[in-house]
Short mmCIF file of C-alpha atoms in Angstrom, two decimals:
data_model
loop_
_atom_site.label_atom_id
_atom_site.label_comp_id
_atom_site.label_asym_id
_atom_site.label_seq_id
_atom_site.Cartn_x
_atom_site.Cartn_y
_atom_site.Cartn_z
CA MET A 1 96.14 75.94 101.60
CA SER A 2 94.90 77.48 98.71
CA PHE A 3 91.32 79.00 99.35
CA ASN A 4 89.28 81.31 96.72
CA GLN A 5 86.46 82.41 99.15
CA THR A 6 87.18 82.69 102.70
CA THR A 7 84.31 80.66 103.92
CA GLU A 8 85.80 77.39 102.47
CA LEU A 9 88.03 77.53 105.29
CA SER A 10 87.74 74.93 108.03
CA ALA A 11 88.43 77.59 110.85
CA TYR A 12 85.60 79.94 109.29
CA LYS A 13 83.00 77.41 109.80
CA GLN A 14 84.36 76.55 113.85
CA LEU A 15 84.41 80.86 113.95
CA GLU A 16 80.79 80.41 112.66
CA GLN A 17 79.34 77.76 115.66
CA LEU A 18 81.68 79.47 118.01
CA PHE A 19 79.70 82.70 117.21
CA GLU A 20 76.05 80.56 118.11
CA THR A 21 77.38 78.59 120.99
CA LYS A 22 79.19 81.55 122.61
CA GLY A 23 75.77 83.39 122.68
CA GLY A 24 76.06 85.46 119.58
CA SER A 25 75.19 88.90 119.67
CA LYS A 26 74.54 88.41 123.48
CA PHE A 27 78.00 87.33 124.05
CA ASP A 28 78.95 88.59 127.63
CA VAL A 29 82.66 90.22 128.02
CA LYS A 30 81.42 91.89 131.45
CA SER A 31 81.02 88.38 133.10
CA LEU A 32 84.95 87.26 132.03
CA PHE A 33 86.05 89.86 133.47
CA ALA A 34 84.76 89.07 136.88
CA SER A 35 85.54 85.55 136.53
CA ASP A 36 89.11 86.14 135.00
CA PRO A 37 90.55 88.85 137.13
CA LYS A 38 93.73 88.41 134.57
CA ARG A 39 92.10 89.05 131.98
CA PHE A 40 93.27 92.51 131.27
CA GLU A 41 96.81 90.95 131.05
CA GLU A 42 96.13 88.48 128.83
CA PHE A 43 94.42 90.19 125.66
CA SER A 44 96.48 93.59 126.28
CA LYS A 45 99.59 93.99 123.92
CA THR A 46 102.48 96.44 124.80
CA PHE A 47 104.54 97.48 122.10
CA LYS A 48 108.19 98.98 122.39
CA ASN A 49 109.54 101.26 120.11
CA PHE A 50 112.76 102.20 118.85
CA ASP A 51 113.54 104.98 121.63
CA ASP A 52 112.51 102.68 124.16
CA SER A 53 108.73 104.56 124.38
CA LYS A 54 105.73 102.12 124.65
CA ILE A 55 102.06 102.31 123.42
CA LEU A 56 99.98 99.59 125.13
CA PHE A 57 97.13 98.19 122.97
CA ASP A 58 94.45 96.54 125.41
CA PHE A 59 92.40 93.95 123.43
CA SER A 60 90.43 93.05 126.64
CA LYS A 61 87.31 94.72 126.39
CA ASN A 62 86.59 92.89 122.91
CA LEU A 63 83.96 90.22 122.26
CA ILE A 64 86.72 87.27 122.74
CA ASP A 65 87.82 84.99 124.72
CA GLU A 66 90.53 82.17 124.38
CA ASP A 67 88.11 79.96 122.24
CA ILE A 68 87.29 82.18 119.77
CA LEU A 69 90.68 84.02 119.55
CA ALA A 70 92.34 80.48 119.03
CA ALA A 71 89.89 80.20 116.11
CA LEU A 72 90.66 83.28 114.50
CA ILE A 73 94.25 82.33 114.82
CA LYS A 74 93.62 79.32 112.93
CA LEU A 75 92.12 81.38 109.97
CA TYR A 76 94.84 83.26 110.02
CA LYS A 77 97.33 80.13 109.36
CA GLU A 78 94.55 78.96 107.10
CA ALA A 79 94.26 81.99 104.90
CA ASN A 80 98.46 81.93 104.78
CA VAL A 81 98.58 85.83 105.99
CA ASP A 82 102.13 84.91 106.63
CA GLY A 83 102.83 83.65 103.33
CA LEU A 84 101.29 86.77 101.53
CA LYS A 85 103.05 89.06 104.09
CA LYS A 86 106.31 87.41 103.25
CA GLU A 87 105.84 88.06 99.58
CA MET A 88 105.14 91.30 100.05
CA PHE A 89 108.41 91.94 101.95
CA ASN A 90 110.02 90.46 99.69
CA GLY A 91 108.96 92.59 96.70
CA ASP A 92 106.54 90.00 94.92
CA HIS A 93 103.45 91.42 92.91
CA ILE A 94 100.99 91.00 95.20
CA ASN A 95 98.92 93.64 93.45
CA THR A 96 98.16 91.44 90.92
CA THR A 97 94.96 93.21 88.91
CA GLU A 98 98.21 95.98 88.01
CA ASP A 99 101.18 93.30 88.35
CA ARG A 100 103.02 95.58 90.81
CA ALA A 101 104.70 95.36 94.14
CA VAL A 102 103.70 96.49 96.91
CA TYR A 103 106.45 97.47 98.75
CA HIS A 104 105.52 101.43 101.14
CA VAL A 105 107.33 99.22 103.62
CA ALA A 106 110.64 99.97 101.35
CA LEU A 107 110.34 103.68 101.72
CA ARG A 108 110.74 103.31 106.00
CA ASN A 109 113.90 100.81 105.52
CA ILE A 110 116.44 103.48 107.83
CA ALA A 111 118.55 100.60 108.86
CA GLU A 112 119.32 99.80 104.59
CA ARG A 113 118.56 96.43 104.79
CA LYS A 114 118.47 94.94 101.22
CA MET A 115 114.87 94.83 99.50
CA THR A 116 114.18 93.80 96.05
CA VAL A 117 112.13 94.22 93.14
CA ASP A 118 112.35 92.43 90.18
CA SER A 119 115.85 91.68 91.35
CA VAL A 120 116.76 95.14 91.91
CA ASN A 121 117.57 96.55 95.28
CA VAL A 122 115.85 99.44 95.97
CA ALA A 123 117.41 100.75 99.24
CA PRO A 124 119.81 102.67 97.23
CA GLU A 125 117.47 104.74 95.79
CA VAL A 126 115.07 105.32 98.66
CA THR A 127 118.22 106.53 100.87
CA SER A 128 118.98 108.61 98.12
CA VAL A 129 115.92 110.10 97.75
CA LEU A 130 115.66 110.85 101.74
CA LYS A 131 119.03 112.22 101.58
CA HIS A 132 117.48 114.95 99.08
CA MET A 133 114.22 115.86 100.97
CA LYS A 134 116.89 116.36 103.99
CA GLN A 135 119.16 118.51 101.64
CA PHE A 136 116.33 120.44 99.96
CA SER A 137 114.04 121.05 103.37
CA ASP A 138 116.98 121.95 105.85
CA ASP A 139 118.34 124.34 102.90
CA VAL A 140 114.64 125.76 102.74
CA ARG A 141 114.36 126.65 106.43
CA SER A 142 117.68 127.43 107.10
CA GLY A 143 117.32 130.04 104.16
CA LYS A 144 119.30 128.84 101.91
CA ILE A 145 117.67 128.31 98.84
CA GLN A 146 114.95 131.28 98.64
CA GLY A 147 112.76 132.93 96.40
CA PHE A 148 113.56 135.16 93.04
CA THR A 149 113.54 138.17 95.08
CA ASN A 150 116.05 136.80 97.75
CA LYS A 151 113.58 136.80 100.62
CA GLN A 152 113.35 133.44 102.70
CA PHE A 153 110.51 130.91 102.29
CA THR A 154 107.99 131.89 104.97
CA ASP A 155 104.64 129.38 103.43
CA VAL A 156 104.94 125.91 101.85
CA VAL A 157 101.08 125.00 99.53
CA ASN A 158 100.97 121.62 99.36
CA ILE A 159 98.62 120.76 95.99
CA GLY A 160 97.52 117.30 95.78
CA ILE A 161 94.47 114.82 96.40
CA GLY A 162 93.86 111.33 98.01
CA GLY A 163 96.76 109.74 99.02
CA SER A 164 99.34 112.94 98.19
CA ASP A 165 97.16 114.96 100.65
CA LEU A 166 95.15 113.54 103.59
CA GLY A 167 99.06 112.11 104.57
CA PRO A 168 100.96 115.17 104.70
CA VAL A 169 97.39 117.21 106.25
CA MET A 170 97.33 114.73 109.02
CA VAL A 171 100.99 114.14 109.70
CA THR A 172 101.67 118.30 109.68
CA GLU A 173 98.48 118.35 112.12
CA ALA A 174 99.49 115.57 114.50
CA LEU A 175 103.36 116.97 114.58
CA LYS A 176 102.17 120.56 114.82
CA HIS A 177 103.99 120.62 118.35
CA TYR A 178 107.26 119.83 116.47
CA ALA A 179 107.27 122.70 114.56
CA ASP A 180 107.76 125.42 117.05
CA ASP A 181 110.99 126.19 116.25
CA SER A 182 110.21 126.74 112.20
CA LYS A 183 109.12 129.95 110.81
CA LEU A 184 107.47 128.13 107.77
CA ARG A 185 103.59 127.48 107.67
CA VAL A 186 102.06 124.57 105.73
CA HIS A 187 98.64 124.61 103.32
CA PHE A 188 97.20 122.40 101.64
CA VAL A 189 94.46 122.29 98.69
CA SER A 190 93.18 118.92 97.26
CA ASN A 191 89.66 119.89 96.07
CA ILE A 192 89.15 121.14 92.60
CA ASP A 193 86.32 123.46 94.26
CA GLY A 194 87.88 126.69 93.74
CA THR A 195 87.11 127.92 97.21
CA HIS A 196 90.11 125.85 98.47
CA MET A 197 92.93 127.40 96.27
CA VAL A 198 91.94 131.36 96.92
CA GLU A 199 91.15 130.42 100.62
CA ALA A 200 94.83 128.77 100.41
CA LEU A 201 96.48 132.07 99.03
CA LYS A 202 94.52 134.57 101.08
CA GLY A 203 97.25 136.48 102.55
CA LEU A 204 100.24 134.41 100.69
CA ASN A 205 103.31 136.61 99.56
CA ALA A 206 104.16 135.42 96.27
CA GLU A 207 107.95 136.43 97.06
CA THR A 208 107.80 133.79 99.92
CA THR A 209 105.50 131.23 98.75
CA LEU A 210 106.90 127.77 98.15
CA PHE A 211 104.74 125.26 95.78
CA LEU A 212 104.51 121.53 95.88
CA VAL A 213 103.18 119.86 93.29
CA ALA A 214 102.03 116.07 94.18
CA SER A 215 101.57 114.47 91.15
CA LYS A 216 103.21 110.86 90.47
CA THR A 217 102.62 110.96 86.41
CA PHE A 218 101.76 115.09 86.57
CA THR A 219 98.95 114.52 84.93
CA THR A 220 96.56 114.10 87.72
CA LEU A 221 93.56 116.22 86.30
CA GLU A 222 92.68 117.74 89.74
CA THR A 223 96.08 118.53 90.76
CA ILE A 224 97.20 120.09 87.50
CA THR A 225 94.56 122.03 87.34
CA ASN A 226 95.26 123.55 90.95
CA ALA A 227 98.72 123.56 90.03
CA THR A 228 97.77 125.72 86.90
CA THR A 229 95.57 127.99 88.83
CA ALA A 230 98.13 128.54 91.36
CA LYS A 231 101.07 129.16 88.57
CA THR A 232 98.92 132.08 87.22
CA TRP A 233 98.30 133.21 90.67
CA PHE A 234 101.64 133.52 90.99
CA LEU A 235 102.74 135.11 87.48
CA GLU A 236 99.95 137.75 88.24
CA GLN A 237 101.87 138.71 91.84
CA THR A 238 105.20 138.92 90.00
CA ASN A 239 104.62 141.02 86.96
CA ASN A 240 104.37 137.65 84.76
CA ASN A 241 108.01 136.71 85.83
CA GLU A 242 108.14 133.19 84.05
CA ALA A 243 111.68 132.62 85.26
CA ALA A 244 110.52 132.58 88.82
CA ILE A 245 108.80 129.30 88.52
CA ALA A 246 111.32 127.18 89.43
CA LYS A 247 112.54 128.52 92.42
CA HIS A 248 109.02 128.72 93.37
CA PHE A 249 107.65 125.35 92.66
CA ALA A 250 108.84 121.86 93.26
CA ALA A 251 107.26 118.37 91.67
CA LEU A 252 106.85 114.97 93.75
CA SER A 253 106.54 113.42 90.58
CA THR A 254 108.23 110.86 88.46
CA ASN A 255 107.31 112.56 84.62
CA ALA A 256 110.50 114.92 83.70
CA GLU A 257 109.08 116.01 80.88
CA GLU A 258 106.00 117.45 82.10
CA VAL A 259 107.43 118.44 85.20
CA SER A 260 109.79 120.76 83.09
CA LYS A 261 107.05 121.71 80.47
CA PHE A 262 105.63 122.83 83.59
CA GLY A 263 108.05 125.39 84.20
CA ILE A 264 109.74 123.78 86.89
CA ASP A 265 113.31 123.12 87.59
CA THR A 266 113.88 118.93 87.67
CA LYS A 267 116.52 119.38 89.99
CA ASN A 268 113.96 120.09 92.38
CA MET A 269 111.66 117.05 91.53
CA PHE A 270 111.18 114.17 93.76
CA GLY A 271 110.69 110.62 92.67
CA PHE A 272 108.92 107.50 94.37
CA GLU A 273 108.13 104.29 92.13
CA SER A 274 105.29 102.31 90.99
CA TRP A 275 105.26 100.06 93.46
CA VAL A 276 104.67 102.95 96.27
CA GLY A 277 100.25 103.24 96.34
CA GLY A 278 98.89 106.90 97.12
CA ARG A 279 97.47 105.70 100.16
CA TYR A 280 100.70 104.36 101.75
CA SER A 281 102.93 107.18 99.93
CA VAL A 282 103.40 109.58 103.10
CA TRP A 283 106.55 107.83 103.72
CA SER A 284 108.07 108.99 100.06
CA ALA A 285 109.14 112.26 98.75
CA ILE A 286 104.71 113.21 99.13
CA GLY A 287 106.07 113.84 102.74
CA LEU A 288 108.31 116.94 101.67
CA SER A 289 105.95 119.09 103.35
CA ILE A 290 106.45 117.42 106.62
CA CYS A 291 109.61 117.43 106.42
CA LEU A 292 109.74 121.55 105.64
CA TYR A 293 107.06 122.11 108.61
CA ILE A 294 108.74 119.66 111.44
CA GLY A 295 112.59 119.05 109.78
CA TYR A 296 114.37 116.49 108.33
CA ASP A 297 115.20 114.83 111.79
CA HIS A 298 111.81 114.43 113.68
CA PHE A 299 110.79 113.17 109.67
CA GLU A 300 113.20 110.56 110.01
CA GLU A 301 111.89 109.31 113.99
CA PHE A 302 108.50 109.11 112.38
CA LEU A 303 110.40 107.07 109.82
CA ARG A 304 111.84 105.27 112.39
CA GLY A 305 109.02 104.42 114.41
CA ALA A 306 106.68 103.12 111.16
CA GLU A 307 110.45 100.54 110.16
CA GLN A 308 109.91 99.54 114.18
CA MET A 309 106.32 97.95 114.02
CA ASP A 310 106.85 96.98 110.29
CA GLN A 311 110.15 94.79 112.13
CA HIS A 312 107.51 93.93 114.67
CA PHE A 313 104.91 92.67 112.28
CA LEU A 314 107.51 91.00 109.96
CA ASN A 315 109.09 88.83 112.82
CA THR A 316 106.39 88.07 115.99
CA PRO A 317 104.24 85.17 115.98
CA VAL A 318 100.32 86.20 115.34
CA GLU A 319 99.70 85.57 118.83
CA ASP A 320 101.63 88.18 120.08
CA ASN A 321 101.60 89.99 116.50
CA ILE A 322 99.81 93.35 117.84
CA PRO A 323 98.82 94.15 114.00
CA ALA A 324 97.45 90.64 113.38
CA LEU A 325 95.66 90.56 116.17
CA GLY A 326 94.00 94.07 115.49
CA GLY A 327 92.68 92.73 112.28
CA LEU A 328 91.72 89.23 113.36
CA ILE A 329 89.44 91.16 115.59
CA SER A 330 88.34 93.45 112.89
CA VAL A 331 87.51 90.09 110.48
CA TRP A 332 85.33 88.77 114.19
CA TYR A 333 83.02 92.00 114.06
CA ASN A 334 82.28 92.51 110.26
CA ASN A 335 81.75 88.73 108.99
CA PHE A 336 80.10 87.11 112.46
CA HIS A 337 78.66 89.73 113.97
CA LYS A 338 77.89 91.12 110.90
CA ALA A 339 79.03 94.63 112.13
CA GLU A 340 79.11 97.51 109.34
CA THR A 341 81.56 100.02 111.01
CA HIS A 342 84.47 100.93 112.59
CA LEU A 343 84.74 103.73 114.91
CA VAL A 344 88.36 105.68 115.82
CA VAL A 345 88.06 108.03 118.46
CA PRO A 346 91.55 110.01 119.46
CA PHE A 347 91.60 111.32 122.65
CA ASP A 348 94.29 114.23 121.21
CA GLN A 349 93.16 117.21 119.23
CA TYR A 350 96.41 116.79 117.09
CA LEU A 351 95.03 113.86 115.91
CA HIS A 352 91.95 115.33 114.52
CA ARG A 353 92.37 114.16 111.14
CA PHE A 354 93.71 110.61 111.99
CA PRO A 355 90.45 109.30 111.53
CA ALA A 356 90.17 110.89 107.35
CA TYR A 357 93.36 109.59 106.92
CA LEU A 358 91.96 106.34 108.12
CA GLN A 359 88.82 106.30 106.22
CA GLN A 360 90.72 106.16 102.77
CA LEU A 361 93.72 103.74 103.67
CA SER A 362 90.76 100.93 104.90
CA MET A 363 87.36 101.72 102.70
CA GLU A 364 89.90 102.33 99.23
CA SER A 365 91.61 99.10 100.81
CA ASN A 366 88.87 97.03 101.71
CA GLY A 367 86.03 97.98 99.35
CA LYS A 368 86.32 94.90 97.40
CA SER A 369 83.85 92.40 96.48
CA VAL A 370 85.79 90.38 93.81
CA THR A 371 88.79 87.67 95.19
CA ARG A 372 92.27 87.01 93.98
CA GLY A 373 90.80 84.09 92.46
CA ASN A 374 88.50 86.40 90.13
CA THR A 375 85.04 85.48 91.25
CA PHE A 376 82.55 87.34 93.82
CA THR A 377 83.25 87.01 97.40
CA ASN A 378 80.25 85.61 99.54
CA TYR A 379 80.63 87.11 102.33
CA SER A 380 80.93 91.03 103.68
CA THR A 381 84.49 92.80 103.36
CA GLY A 382 85.33 96.07 103.78
CA SER A 383 84.12 98.44 106.86
CA ILE A 384 82.61 101.69 107.20
CA LEU A 385 85.13 103.65 109.14
CA PHE A 386 84.59 106.90 110.68
CA GLY A 387 85.47 108.94 113.83
CA GLU A 388 86.07 112.50 115.33
CA PRO A 389 88.52 113.26 118.01
CA ALA A 390 86.98 113.21 121.64
CA THR A 391 85.58 114.53 123.85
CA ASN A 392 83.34 116.40 120.88
CA ALA A 393 82.33 113.68 119.50
CA GLN A 394 80.74 112.65 122.58
CA HIS A 395 78.38 115.38 122.48
CA SER A 396 77.27 114.13 119.04
CA PHE A 397 77.03 110.70 117.90
CA PHE A 398 78.69 109.13 120.94
CA GLN A 399 74.67 108.22 121.74
CA LEU A 400 74.06 105.83 119.12
CA VAL A 401 77.65 103.67 120.28
CA HIS A 402 75.76 103.66 123.21
CA GLN A 403 72.62 102.81 123.18
CA GLY A 404 71.65 102.24 119.36
CA THR A 405 70.49 99.16 117.50
CA ARG A 406 74.02 98.59 116.01
CA LEU A 407 77.28 97.32 116.84
CA ILE A 408 80.35 99.82 116.28
CA PRO A 409 83.60 98.55 117.62
CA SER A 410 85.38 101.45 118.50
CA ASP A 411 88.95 102.37 118.54
CA PHE A 412 90.16 104.75 121.70
CA ILE A 413 93.15 106.48 121.13
CA MET A 414 95.18 108.30 123.44
CA ALA A 415 98.61 109.51 124.99
CA ALA A 416 99.46 109.73 129.00
CA ASN A 417 101.57 112.67 128.48
CA SER A 418 100.45 116.01 126.37
CA HIS A 419 102.40 118.52 124.30
CA ASN A 420 100.67 121.03 126.19
CA PRO A 421 99.80 120.18 129.91
CA ILE A 422 98.40 123.29 130.97
CA HIS A 423 96.31 124.30 133.84
CA ASN A 424 98.46 122.24 136.42
CA ASN A 425 97.88 119.12 133.58
CA LEU A 426 94.05 119.15 135.11
CA HIS A 427 93.20 118.52 131.30
CA GLN A 428 95.19 116.10 130.35
CA ARG A 429 93.23 114.68 133.58
CA LEU A 430 90.03 115.37 132.48
CA LEU A 431 90.84 113.94 128.73
CA ALA A 432 91.81 110.90 130.33
CA SER A 433 89.02 110.21 132.79
CA ASN A 434 86.67 110.28 129.94
CA PHE A 435 89.02 108.04 127.66
CA LEU A 436 89.04 105.38 130.64
CA ALA A 437 85.22 105.84 131.52
CA GLN A 438 83.56 106.15 127.97
CA SER A 439 84.93 102.44 127.34
CA GLU A 440 84.42 101.14 130.38
CA ALA A 441 80.86 102.59 129.97
CA LEU A 442 80.42 100.57 127.48
CA LEU A 443 81.48 97.20 128.83
CA THR A 444 79.91 97.47 132.43
CA GLY A 445 76.57 99.49 130.95
CA LYS A 446 73.91 99.53 133.26
CA GLY A 447 71.07 97.28 134.25
CA VAL A 448 67.38 97.69 135.81
CA LYS A 449 68.18 96.78 139.12
CA GLU A 450 71.13 100.02 139.00
CA LEU A 451 68.31 102.09 138.10
CA GLU A 452 65.29 100.38 140.59
CA ALA A 453 68.59 101.24 143.24
CA GLU A 454 68.97 104.88 141.90
CA ASN A 455 65.21 105.41 142.52
CA CYS A 456 64.72 105.97 138.70
CA PRO A 457 61.51 106.68 137.93
CA LYS A 458 59.75 103.39 135.77
CA ASP A 459 58.65 104.95 133.23
CA LEU A 460 62.19 106.24 132.19
CA ILE A 461 64.08 103.05 132.82
CA ASN A 462 64.04 101.81 129.73
CA HIS A 463 65.32 104.98 128.41
CA LYS A 464 68.22 104.92 130.64
CA THR A 465 69.08 101.45 130.21
CA PHE A 466 72.41 100.50 129.04
CA SER A 467 73.13 97.21 127.35
CA GLY A 468 76.53 97.03 127.73
CA ASN A 469 79.04 94.93 125.96
CA ARG A 470 79.95 97.13 123.53
CA PRO A 471 83.44 96.57 122.15
CA THR A 472 86.49 99.00 122.57
CA THR A 473 89.86 98.84 121.88
CA SER A 474 91.96 100.94 123.68
CA ILE A 475 95.61 102.67 122.39
CA LEU A 476 97.37 104.47 125.27
CA ALA A 477 100.82 105.60 124.13
CA GLU A 478 103.17 107.52 126.17
CA LYS A 479 103.19 110.32 124.33
CA ILE A 480 102.33 111.12 120.49
CA THR A 481 105.73 111.46 119.37
CA PRO A 482 106.80 111.26 115.56
CA GLY A 483 107.93 107.79 116.35
CA ALA A 484 104.74 106.65 117.89
CA LEU A 485 102.76 108.21 115.29
CA GLY A 486 104.52 106.30 112.80
CA SER A 487 104.22 103.27 114.66
CA LEU A 488 100.46 103.82 115.12
CA ILE A 489 99.95 104.37 110.93
CA VAL A 490 101.38 101.55 110.67
CA TYR A 491 99.78 98.98 112.86
CA TYR A 492 96.36 99.87 110.91
CA GLU A 493 98.40 99.23 107.88
CA HIS A 494 98.79 95.98 108.61
CA LEU A 495 96.08 95.40 110.57
CA THR A 496 94.19 96.38 106.92
CA PHE A 497 97.28 94.33 104.86
CA VAL A 498 95.74 91.16 107.26
CA GLU A 499 91.88 91.92 106.99
CA GLY A 500 92.56 91.46 103.20
CA ALA A 501 94.33 88.86 103.35
CA ILE A 502 91.97 86.76 105.12
CA TRP A 503 89.20 88.09 103.09
CA ASN A 504 91.50 86.92 99.81
CA ILE A 505 91.42 90.27 97.85
CA ASN A 506 93.56 92.63 96.32
CA SER A 507 93.82 95.45 99.08
CA PHE A 508 96.28 97.72 96.63
CA ASP A 509 94.18 98.48 93.57
CA GLN A 510 91.57 100.96 93.47
CA TRP A 511 89.58 100.64 90.48
CA GLY A 512 86.37 101.62 91.80
CA VAL A 513 88.20 105.30 92.25
CA GLU A 514 88.50 105.45 88.33
CA LEU A 515 85.51 105.03 87.01
CA GLY A 516 84.27 108.36 88.20
CA LYS A 517 87.11 109.96 86.75
CA VAL A 518 86.39 108.56 83.40
CA LEU A 519 82.61 109.67 83.75
CA ALA A 520 83.48 112.95 84.45
CA LYS A 521 85.58 114.00 81.70
CA LYS A 522 82.92 112.70 79.60
CA VAL A 523 80.46 115.39 81.83
CA LEU A 524 83.25 117.88 81.12
CA LYS A 525 82.21 118.12 77.33
CA ASP A 526 78.89 118.24 77.88
CA LEU A 527 79.58 121.20 80.02
CA GLU A 528 81.51 123.15 77.36
CA ASN A 529 79.09 122.26 74.16
CA GLU A 530 75.53 122.29 73.38
CA GLN A 531 75.33 118.99 71.85
CA LEU A 532 74.99 116.22 74.95
CA GLN A 533 76.23 112.80 75.34
CA GLN A 534 73.44 109.55 76.14
CA HIS A 535 73.03 109.65 79.63
CA ASP A 536 70.13 109.07 81.80
CA SER A 537 67.59 111.19 82.14
CA SER A 538 68.63 112.15 85.88
CA THR A 539 72.29 113.04 84.24
CA ILE A 540 70.46 115.07 81.53
CA GLY A 541 68.50 117.61 83.80
CA LEU A 542 71.11 118.36 86.21
CA ILE A 543 73.30 118.82 82.97
CA GLU A 544 70.92 121.39 81.65
CA THR A 545 69.95 122.78 84.91
CA PHE A 546 73.58 123.72 85.71
CA LYS A 547 74.43 125.05 82.74
CA GLN A 548 71.33 127.44 82.82
CA TRP A 549 71.80 128.28 86.04
CA ASN A 550 75.86 129.04 85.67
CA LYS A 551 75.26 131.45 83.22
#
């Protein structure tokens, strides 16, 4: 069935009716646990990874029952999500506004299956880039590749922005445990604010520092400005040794001419194709900093975990398809409960940058208001995603989650086994107790009768009442290994894909990012010239004040 507005689909209308008949925002999931002792089994799925490790996805605390889930699955089928999924995995140009394939799935094709774009099998090319990454990272880590004074590299500075920064930052933090045997430290610069570069370079030795410049076109204004500043610093530290640049800079780019002009040896250029979007590029050459930090073997495990979730998503019927179910539940909250946010809380300090990474994945993908049929939607689309690691988050914004006036669907993520089981594993048990207790408290709440039984003062009863029925999805991994992290990221990638497919939007362009960039170039000229171009009075006032104070 072809459609333009999702609201046209019969399943959407059925879900609207179910929302009303099931009590709407007062849907009582607590009572379903009481009446169905097997609810956890029925609404949980276990993902088995390539190394036989497992990740449990518990959807049972969500505001759904069998009728609602059946209607959501019907919506999935009416929206022909499987059809779009097949097109993506076939290398078709599903990014219609830019006429491009969306083929990040080919980047983790470790099995080297035939995967084609425009009748060309891209698997050999992907494998070739991975081999280049392996050789380079192995040689740098072993000391075979050294700086211009024949000293081994001690520091890597990755210069990028957006997906060229968020992915590598998140993964190197998440897998820091696996860098124990590496002598390399990694640093990341993305902000055009000079402070970011100055702080990153503090204490570094030019003779032992390797720079990675991550820009597909090698023309991204922020990245090239930062790269030029790094180059200037390097030359200042090396008595203007221009020839040394080739040994200390590598490019994650496809523009050989600009890379060479910068002074980088094109042998140290790592490319990726137009069918790799920035927010999906961590699996590509953009992941070189990860290879350097944790070693290529661990990076390959990361890819294998991603590939395993890809195959699950591609081949599993929707009824048991974990990313599909996650996406459907997200649509249920967004479009029927009118929830505007999605909270992701990792109970794992290594995952402290995971919510920030998911913000770009989710909001840049589905922050759209025009359908594939080129009309404005008459329903809401992308959610506002936010999050911080627990348990610290419990002492900041969890008050709003528990007792605020807004419904905030939440994902709790934890590993059963810590990489750091200190104090006789007491820390992990305390962490687990919070992981389990918070989701249970959000489910069950606390009512007047319980408070009265505790002899709570009458004037405090309302203040201490918790409504409960606040939904959570609990994701429990055995351990956050490279493979588990790869699978977890891809779960969210495909969840986001399912949302966009149901909303009939193009999740793979980002025109909203471009307008600000274009205007910034215009304003930059005004900051450098006396005569101003046409702007609104606020912008003119701000420009003039900045120029006056910046003197």
